[in-house]
DNA sequence: TCTGGGGTCCTGCGGCTG
DNA sequence: TCTGCAGCCGCAGGACCC
């Protein structure tokens, strides 16, 4: 359960759907998605508290069944705390490949309704059904049909919010969870929104909530009644205007199918803080390898390489460098990441996390590959593409940089855990 | 209580350039 | 040639989302 969902514990199920005229935006959200997928293969666990998440000393909850939520367990909670709250919970490790496969089936059902599907995550999406009304009937009927199809074809339940804007549709689906459907009529938006706590708004996290509470603003209605100039002063130009609009139900953002990725990255939290620069560099190599493979797999390249370093006290720094030409080569990403790490001044500081990200993405076809002076024309790109082919044929990890193979056992001692299989 | 991993977006600042 | 200014871009940090 996300923080937002905690704000909307399933209250009494809403009554019959309201007037859905003009409500052509649907937000469909799978109920406890990761857990639901696991229960398909472990039906014996139905009705029991189940938690999906990392079991290591620094693991957190990725998803919790409603039975586990009754004990106060929710997503993003440290696993150690979840175990204390609910010692009888069954803890399962996340299997993202499996969730992605089920998610593909869900999205396929959505796209059979309308091409205007905007996925937000594996387990939720916005649908604009304006073009499907003549063929399939009114929005509420379409929502019911989607819920039936998802359950019949995939065996999991979902909740559907229906409104005239994305933001209200999303709040509606959260409000009717689990396994529900709620229509917020166009003329009932303010009545629906204004009693909600400010933290229910999209874009109000812990920090913003504190600022709003300091101003005496507790509900969305309080926010709506506050001059926008006050909100701009306290929250900044964009956030102030945005939240004021949301508080009045104004949200002009259309449903957009297939928006391109802006960045691709990978990061790793160590089980124990690591201050040895050699081990950090190896981790940068492993992460660069992953990022490069994902870039090539999606036919993209990026111009900016960024690293993230988190100290033991959780303070985090980022460093970035923009290259002359876009790259999808792990070797180049790694070289830049190492240079940034060395320049960071944190070379001997114990770190709990390192990350590598490539930003400013462009389609690989439009990138001009600039050869370094003296670099052979057939070289690293071909070598890494060959590694990609081997990985597809023999599985990820079949081929990897020698530096990673050589030190694997040595690293295990530092990580204190099984190495990920994708390096 | 002690905080994962994948992202997006915004803000502020400084350097560069016309 | 120097200065001031505006606009753009890169960078860093932080808030937020699922």
mmCIF file of C-alpha atoms in Angstrom, chain A residues 81-347:
data_model
loop_
_atom_site.group_PDB
_atom_site.id
_atom_site.type_symbol
_atom_site.label_atom_id
_atom_site.label_comp_id
_atom_site.label_asym_id
_atom_site.label_seq_id
_atom_site.Cartn_x
_atom_site.Cartn_y
_atom_site.Cartn_z
ATOM 1 C CA UNK A 81 9.558 -3.481 11.079
ATOM 2 C CA UNK A 82 7.042 -5.411 8.999
ATOM 3 C CA UNK A 83 8.233 -8.653 10.634
ATOM 4 C CA UNK A 84 7.832 -7.136 14.077
ATOM 5 C CA UNK A 85 4.317 -5.934 13.303
ATOM 6 C CA UNK A 86 3.256 -9.209 11.737
ATOM 7 C CA UNK A 87 5.601 -12.079 12.676
ATOM 8 C CA UNK A 88 3.301 -14.672 11.103
ATOM 9 C CA UNK A 89 3.471 -13.025 7.662
ATOM 10 C CA UNK A 90 4.774 -15.120 4.776
ATOM 11 C CA UNK A 91 7.603 -13.172 3.103
ATOM 12 C CA UNK A 92 8.224 -13.807 -0.593
ATOM 13 C CA UNK A 93 11.082 -12.361 -2.685
ATOM 14 C CA UNK A 94 9.989 -10.108 -5.574
ATOM 15 C CA UNK A 95 9.959 -11.649 -9.065
ATOM 16 C CA UNK A 96 9.758 -8.685 -11.403
ATOM 17 C CA UNK A 97 9.897 -10.748 -14.584
ATOM 18 C CA UNK A 98 6.736 -12.550 -13.520
ATOM 19 C CA UNK A 99 4.943 -9.304 -12.616
ATOM 20 C CA UNK A 100 5.983 -7.780 -15.943
ATOM 21 C CA UNK A 101 4.503 -10.770 -17.787
ATOM 22 C CA UNK A 102 1.144 -10.487 -15.995
ATOM 23 C CA UNK A 103 1.236 -6.719 -16.472
ATOM 24 C CA UNK A 104 1.607 -7.228 -20.239
ATOM 25 C CA UNK A 105 -1.606 -9.274 -20.173
ATOM 26 C CA UNK A 106 -3.393 -6.537 -18.233
ATOM 27 C CA UNK A 107 -2.256 -3.828 -20.663
ATOM 28 C CA UNK A 108 -3.404 -5.988 -23.569
ATOM 29 C CA UNK A 109 -6.926 -6.051 -22.113
ATOM 30 C CA UNK A 110 -6.821 -2.259 -21.733
ATOM 31 C CA UNK A 111 -5.684 -1.805 -25.337
ATOM 32 C CA UNK A 112 -8.539 -3.986 -26.570
ATOM 33 C CA UNK A 113 -10.803 -1.259 -25.151
ATOM 34 C CA UNK A 114 -8.948 1.834 -26.373
ATOM 35 C CA UNK A 115 -5.559 2.648 -27.906
ATOM 36 C CA UNK A 116 -5.318 5.592 -25.499
ATOM 37 C CA UNK A 117 -3.687 3.718 -22.614
ATOM 38 C CA UNK A 118 -1.117 5.508 -20.445
ATOM 39 C CA UNK A 119 0.657 3.048 -18.122
ATOM 40 C CA UNK A 120 1.850 4.622 -14.861
ATOM 41 C CA UNK A 121 3.491 1.503 -13.465
ATOM 42 C CA UNK A 122 3.250 -2.257 -13.922
ATOM 43 C CA UNK A 123 -0.036 -2.309 -12.054
ATOM 44 C CA UNK A 124 -1.943 0.794 -13.108
ATOM 45 C CA UNK A 125 -2.882 2.856 -16.122
ATOM 46 C CA UNK A 126 -5.111 5.652 -17.342
ATOM 47 C CA UNK A 127 -7.510 4.932 -20.198
ATOM 48 C CA UNK A 128 -9.338 7.526 -22.295
ATOM 49 C CA UNK A 129 -12.501 5.759 -23.444
ATOM 50 C CA UNK A 130 -14.148 8.696 -25.274
ATOM 51 C CA UNK A 131 -13.618 6.919 -28.587
ATOM 52 C CA UNK A 132 -15.003 3.601 -27.328
ATOM 53 C CA UNK A 133 -18.388 4.786 -26.037
ATOM 54 C CA UNK A 134 -20.323 4.040 -29.223
ATOM 55 C CA UNK A 135 -18.823 0.556 -29.502
ATOM 56 C CA UNK A 136 -18.808 -0.517 -25.839
ATOM 57 C CA UNK A 137 -21.319 1.647 -24.005
ATOM 58 C CA UNK A 138 -21.023 4.136 -21.157
ATOM 59 C CA UNK A 139 -17.840 4.543 -19.069
ATOM 60 C CA UNK A 140 -19.186 2.698 -16.025
ATOM 61 C CA UNK A 141 -20.158 -0.254 -18.235
ATOM 62 C CA UNK A 142 -16.665 -0.254 -19.767
ATOM 63 C CA UNK A 143 -15.159 -0.165 -16.282
ATOM 64 C CA UNK A 144 -17.198 -3.178 -15.194
ATOM 65 C CA UNK A 145 -16.230 -5.025 -18.369
ATOM 66 C CA UNK A 146 -12.525 -4.408 -17.752
ATOM 67 C CA UNK A 147 -12.802 -5.661 -14.187
ATOM 68 C CA UNK A 148 -14.531 -8.838 -15.350
ATOM 69 C CA UNK A 149 -12.006 -9.500 -18.104
ATOM 70 C CA UNK A 150 -9.000 -8.950 -15.847
ATOM 71 C CA UNK A 151 -10.429 -11.391 -13.317
ATOM 72 C CA UNK A 152 -11.536 -14.020 -15.842
ATOM 73 C CA UNK A 153 -8.359 -13.967 -17.922
ATOM 74 C CA UNK A 154 -5.721 -13.342 -15.263
ATOM 75 C CA UNK A 155 -7.334 -14.312 -11.975
ATOM 76 C CA UNK A 156 -6.621 -11.040 -10.177
ATOM 77 C CA UNK A 157 -8.854 -8.174 -9.082
ATOM 78 C CA UNK A 158 -8.558 -4.501 -9.833
ATOM 79 C CA UNK A 159 -10.265 -1.243 -8.920
ATOM 80 C CA UNK A 160 -11.505 1.346 -11.389
ATOM 81 C CA UNK A 161 -11.946 5.071 -10.849
ATOM 82 C CA UNK A 162 -13.978 6.991 -13.421
ATOM 83 C CA UNK A 163 -14.038 10.777 -13.759
ATOM 84 C CA UNK A 164 -13.604 13.610 -16.208
ATOM 85 C CA UNK A 165 -9.927 14.156 -15.278
ATOM 86 C CA UNK A 166 -6.952 11.899 -14.632
ATOM 87 C CA UNK A 167 -6.317 13.148 -11.154
ATOM 88 C CA UNK A 168 -9.872 12.635 -9.907
ATOM 89 C CA UNK A 169 -10.081 9.217 -11.597
ATOM 90 C CA UNK A 170 -6.959 8.179 -9.746
ATOM 91 C CA UNK A 171 -8.291 9.331 -6.403
ATOM 92 C CA UNK A 172 -11.543 7.512 -7.149
ATOM 93 C CA UNK A 173 -9.822 4.169 -7.783
ATOM 94 C CA UNK A 174 -7.854 4.552 -4.555
ATOM 95 C CA UNK A 175 -11.063 5.349 -2.708
ATOM 96 C CA UNK A 176 -12.919 2.226 -3.847
ATOM 97 C CA UNK A 177 -10.112 -0.296 -3.213
ATOM 98 C CA UNK A 178 -10.025 -3.241 -3.128
ATOM 99 C CA UNK A 179 -12.072 -4.770 -5.944
ATOM 100 C CA UNK A 180 -14.344 -1.765 -6.502
ATOM 101 C CA UNK A 181 -15.559 0.778 -9.028
ATOM 102 C CA UNK A 182 -16.355 4.424 -8.341
ATOM 103 C CA UNK A 183 -17.651 7.165 -10.637
ATOM 104 C CA UNK A 184 -17.149 10.780 -9.604
ATOM 105 C CA UNK A 185 -19.676 12.802 -11.632
ATOM 106 C CA UNK A 186 -18.425 16.019 -13.203
ATOM 107 C CA UNK A 187 -20.728 18.092 -11.000
ATOM 108 C CA UNK A 188 -19.702 16.211 -7.860
ATOM 109 C CA UNK A 189 -15.949 16.732 -8.018
ATOM 110 C CA UNK A 190 -15.649 19.422 -5.356
ATOM 111 C CA UNK A 191 -17.922 17.539 -2.992
ATOM 112 C CA UNK A 192 -15.705 14.501 -3.430
ATOM 113 C CA UNK A 193 -12.384 16.330 -3.169
ATOM 114 C CA UNK A 194 -12.802 18.952 -0.495
ATOM 115 C CA UNK A 195 -13.252 16.688 2.581
ATOM 116 C CA UNK A 196 -10.095 14.700 1.696
ATOM 117 C CA UNK A 197 -6.815 15.362 3.572
ATOM 118 C CA UNK A 198 -4.307 17.494 1.646
ATOM 119 C CA UNK A 199 -1.908 14.542 1.473
ATOM 120 C CA UNK A 200 -4.378 12.797 -0.827
ATOM 121 C CA UNK A 201 -3.398 15.214 -3.587
ATOM 122 C CA UNK A 202 -0.935 14.038 -6.193
ATOM 123 C CA UNK A 203 2.292 15.880 -5.471
ATOM 124 C CA UNK A 204 1.780 16.349 -1.726
ATOM 125 C CA UNK A 205 4.313 14.178 0.051
ATOM 126 C CA UNK A 206 5.515 14.293 3.621
ATOM 127 C CA UNK A 207 7.437 17.542 3.193
ATOM 128 C CA UNK A 208 4.691 19.504 1.463
ATOM 129 C CA UNK A 209 2.126 18.168 3.919
ATOM 130 C CA UNK A 210 4.177 19.624 6.790
ATOM 131 C CA UNK A 211 4.324 23.026 5.094
ATOM 132 C CA UNK A 212 0.573 22.989 4.471
ATOM 133 C CA UNK A 213 -0.187 21.950 8.045
ATOM 134 C CA UNK A 214 2.000 24.779 9.296
ATOM 135 C CA UNK A 215 -0.266 27.093 7.299
ATOM 136 C CA UNK A 216 -3.285 25.520 8.958
ATOM 137 C CA UNK A 217 -4.358 23.735 5.783
ATOM 138 C CA UNK A 218 -5.552 20.199 6.527
ATOM 139 C CA UNK A 219 -8.104 19.371 3.864
ATOM 140 C CA UNK A 220 -8.278 19.844 0.121
ATOM 141 C CA UNK A 221 -11.110 22.292 0.793
ATOM 142 C CA UNK A 222 -8.768 24.381 2.988
ATOM 143 C CA UNK A 223 -6.273 24.411 0.126
ATOM 144 C CA UNK A 224 -8.930 25.425 -2.397
ATOM 145 C CA UNK A 225 -9.866 28.405 -0.226
ATOM 146 C CA UNK A 226 -6.281 29.670 0.039
ATOM 147 C CA UNK A 227 -5.093 32.429 -2.332
ATOM 148 C CA UNK A 228 -2.888 30.960 -5.038
ATOM 149 C CA UNK A 229 -0.305 33.684 -4.319
ATOM 150 C CA UNK A 230 0.161 32.233 -0.808
ATOM 151 C CA UNK A 231 0.662 28.743 -2.188
ATOM 152 C CA UNK A 232 3.149 29.997 -4.793
ATOM 153 C CA UNK A 233 5.140 31.773 -2.105
ATOM 154 C CA UNK A 234 5.223 28.756 0.222
ATOM 155 C CA UNK A 235 5.569 25.908 -2.276
ATOM 156 C CA UNK A 236 7.191 27.474 -5.335
ATOM 157 C CA UNK A 237 5.734 28.681 -8.597
ATOM 158 C CA UNK A 238 4.858 25.385 -10.277
ATOM 159 C CA UNK A 239 3.754 23.398 -7.234
ATOM 160 C CA UNK A 240 1.652 26.234 -5.826
ATOM 161 C CA UNK A 241 -0.344 26.755 -9.025
ATOM 162 C CA UNK A 242 -0.589 23.017 -9.679
ATOM 163 C CA UNK A 243 -1.975 22.151 -6.233
ATOM 164 C CA UNK A 244 -4.451 25.010 -6.285
ATOM 165 C CA UNK A 245 -5.782 23.782 -9.632
ATOM 166 C CA UNK A 246 -6.020 20.205 -8.358
ATOM 167 C CA UNK A 247 -7.892 21.348 -5.260
ATOM 168 C CA UNK A 248 -10.594 22.736 -7.595
ATOM 169 C CA UNK A 249 -10.564 19.578 -9.692
ATOM 170 C CA UNK A 250 -8.850 21.322 -12.587
ATOM 171 C CA UNK A 251 -6.480 18.957 -14.405
ATOM 172 C CA UNK A 252 -6.049 19.512 -18.130
ATOM 173 C CA UNK A 253 -3.498 16.752 -18.686
ATOM 174 C CA UNK A 254 -4.700 14.405 -21.420
ATOM 175 C CA UNK A 255 -4.204 10.645 -21.432
ATOM 176 C CA UNK A 256 -1.075 10.080 -23.512
ATOM 177 C CA UNK A 257 -0.192 6.671 -24.911
ATOM 178 C CA UNK A 258 3.454 5.667 -25.056
ATOM 179 C CA UNK A 259 5.456 8.578 -23.645
ATOM 180 C CA UNK A 260 9.178 7.955 -24.176
ATOM 181 C CA UNK A 261 11.598 7.152 -21.333
ATOM 182 C CA UNK A 262 13.748 10.047 -20.112
ATOM 183 C CA UNK A 263 16.450 8.055 -18.352
ATOM 184 C CA UNK A 264 17.584 4.515 -17.617
ATOM 185 C CA UNK A 265 19.465 3.617 -14.464
ATOM 186 C CA UNK A 266 20.370 0.994 -11.918
ATOM 187 C CA UNK A 267 21.355 1.211 -8.295
ATOM 188 C CA UNK A 268 22.301 -1.111 -5.482
ATOM 189 C CA UNK A 269 22.113 -0.829 -1.727
ATOM 190 C CA UNK A 270 24.775 -2.842 0.064
ATOM 191 C CA UNK A 271 23.920 -5.016 3.019
ATOM 192 C CA UNK A 272 26.792 -3.285 4.845
ATOM 193 C CA UNK A 273 28.407 0.084 4.159
ATOM 194 C CA UNK A 274 31.461 -0.163 1.901
ATOM 195 C CA UNK A 275 34.422 2.213 1.983
ATOM 196 C CA UNK A 276 36.816 0.315 -0.279
ATOM 197 C CA UNK A 277 37.067 2.251 -3.579
ATOM 198 C CA UNK A 278 38.002 -0.895 -5.505
ATOM 199 C CA UNK A 279 34.744 -2.581 -4.528
ATOM 200 C CA UNK A 280 32.787 0.564 -5.323
ATOM 201 C CA UNK A 281 34.411 0.690 -8.768
ATOM 202 C CA UNK A 282 33.461 -2.946 -9.413
ATOM 203 C CA UNK A 283 29.888 -2.140 -8.457
ATOM 204 C CA UNK A 284 29.957 0.814 -10.851
ATOM 205 C CA UNK A 285 31.140 -1.591 -13.551
ATOM 206 C CA UNK A 286 28.338 -4.029 -12.815
ATOM 207 C CA UNK A 287 25.708 -1.267 -12.831
ATOM 208 C CA UNK A 288 27.155 0.297 -16.013
ATOM 209 C CA UNK A 289 26.969 -3.127 -17.619
ATOM 210 C CA UNK A 290 23.289 -3.433 -16.712
ATOM 211 C CA UNK A 291 22.442 0.081 -17.881
ATOM 212 C CA UNK A 292 24.329 -0.354 -21.168
ATOM 213 C CA UNK A 293 22.536 -3.625 -21.881
ATOM 214 C CA UNK A 294 19.145 -2.037 -21.167
ATOM 215 C CA UNK A 295 19.960 0.943 -23.401
ATOM 216 C CA UNK A 296 20.936 -1.334 -26.296
ATOM 217 C CA UNK A 297 17.934 -3.549 -25.616
ATOM 218 C CA UNK A 298 15.611 -0.575 -26.032
ATOM 219 C CA UNK A 299 17.576 0.910 -28.987
ATOM 220 C CA UNK A 300 18.417 4.053 -27.074
ATOM 221 C CA UNK A 301 21.522 5.994 -26.173
ATOM 222 C CA UNK A 302 22.083 8.849 -23.752
ATOM 223 C CA UNK A 303 24.334 11.879 -23.513
ATOM 224 C CA UNK A 304 24.487 12.382 -19.751
ATOM 225 C CA UNK A 305 25.961 9.900 -17.300
ATOM 226 C CA UNK A 306 25.042 10.446 -13.637
ATOM 227 C CA UNK A 307 26.119 8.620 -10.501
ATOM 228 C CA UNK A 308 24.438 8.548 -7.121
ATOM 229 C CA UNK A 309 26.353 7.961 -3.879
ATOM 230 C CA UNK A 310 24.617 7.559 -0.548
ATOM 231 C CA UNK A 311 26.647 7.830 2.632
ATOM 232 C CA UNK A 312 26.045 5.744 5.735
ATOM 233 C CA UNK A 313 24.042 8.627 7.251
ATOM 234 C CA UNK A 314 21.695 8.524 4.240
ATOM 235 C CA UNK A 315 22.831 11.855 2.789
ATOM 236 C CA UNK A 316 22.981 11.482 -0.949
ATOM 237 C CA UNK A 317 24.961 13.240 -3.623
ATOM 238 C CA UNK A 318 24.627 13.044 -7.389
ATOM 239 C CA UNK A 319 27.246 13.937 -9.959
ATOM 240 C CA UNK A 320 26.673 14.121 -13.684
ATOM 241 C CA UNK A 321 28.657 14.685 -16.835
ATOM 242 C CA UNK A 322 27.360 15.322 -20.326
ATOM 243 C CA UNK A 323 29.287 13.657 -23.128
ATOM 244 C CA UNK A 324 29.912 15.062 -26.601
ATOM 245 C CA UNK A 325 27.939 12.221 -28.180
ATOM 246 C CA UNK A 326 25.246 9.869 -26.882
ATOM 247 C CA UNK A 327 26.442 6.436 -25.807
ATOM 248 C CA UNK A 328 24.978 3.001 -25.130
ATOM 249 C CA UNK A 329 28.324 1.417 -24.287
ATOM 250 C CA UNK A 330 28.889 0.035 -20.792
ATOM 251 C CA UNK A 331 32.591 0.728 -21.194
ATOM 252 C CA UNK A 332 32.011 4.425 -21.785
ATOM 253 C CA UNK A 333 29.361 4.706 -19.076
ATOM 254 C CA UNK A 334 31.719 3.001 -16.628
ATOM 255 C CA UNK A 335 34.674 5.249 -17.498
ATOM 256 C CA UNK A 336 32.528 8.352 -16.925
ATOM 257 C CA UNK A 337 31.030 6.948 -13.714
ATOM 258 C CA UNK A 338 34.508 6.216 -12.345
ATOM 259 C CA UNK A 339 35.733 9.703 -13.217
ATOM 260 C CA UNK A 340 32.722 11.200 -11.419
ATOM 261 C CA UNK A 341 33.291 8.958 -8.396
ATOM 262 C CA UNK A 342 36.953 9.912 -8.186
ATOM 263 C CA UNK A 343 36.088 13.613 -8.442
ATOM 264 C CA UNK A 344 33.362 13.325 -5.785
ATOM 265 C CA UNK A 345 35.742 13.344 -2.841
ATOM 266 C CA UNK A 346 33.969 10.295 -1.399
ATOM 267 C CA UNK A 347 36.517 7.703 -2.474
#
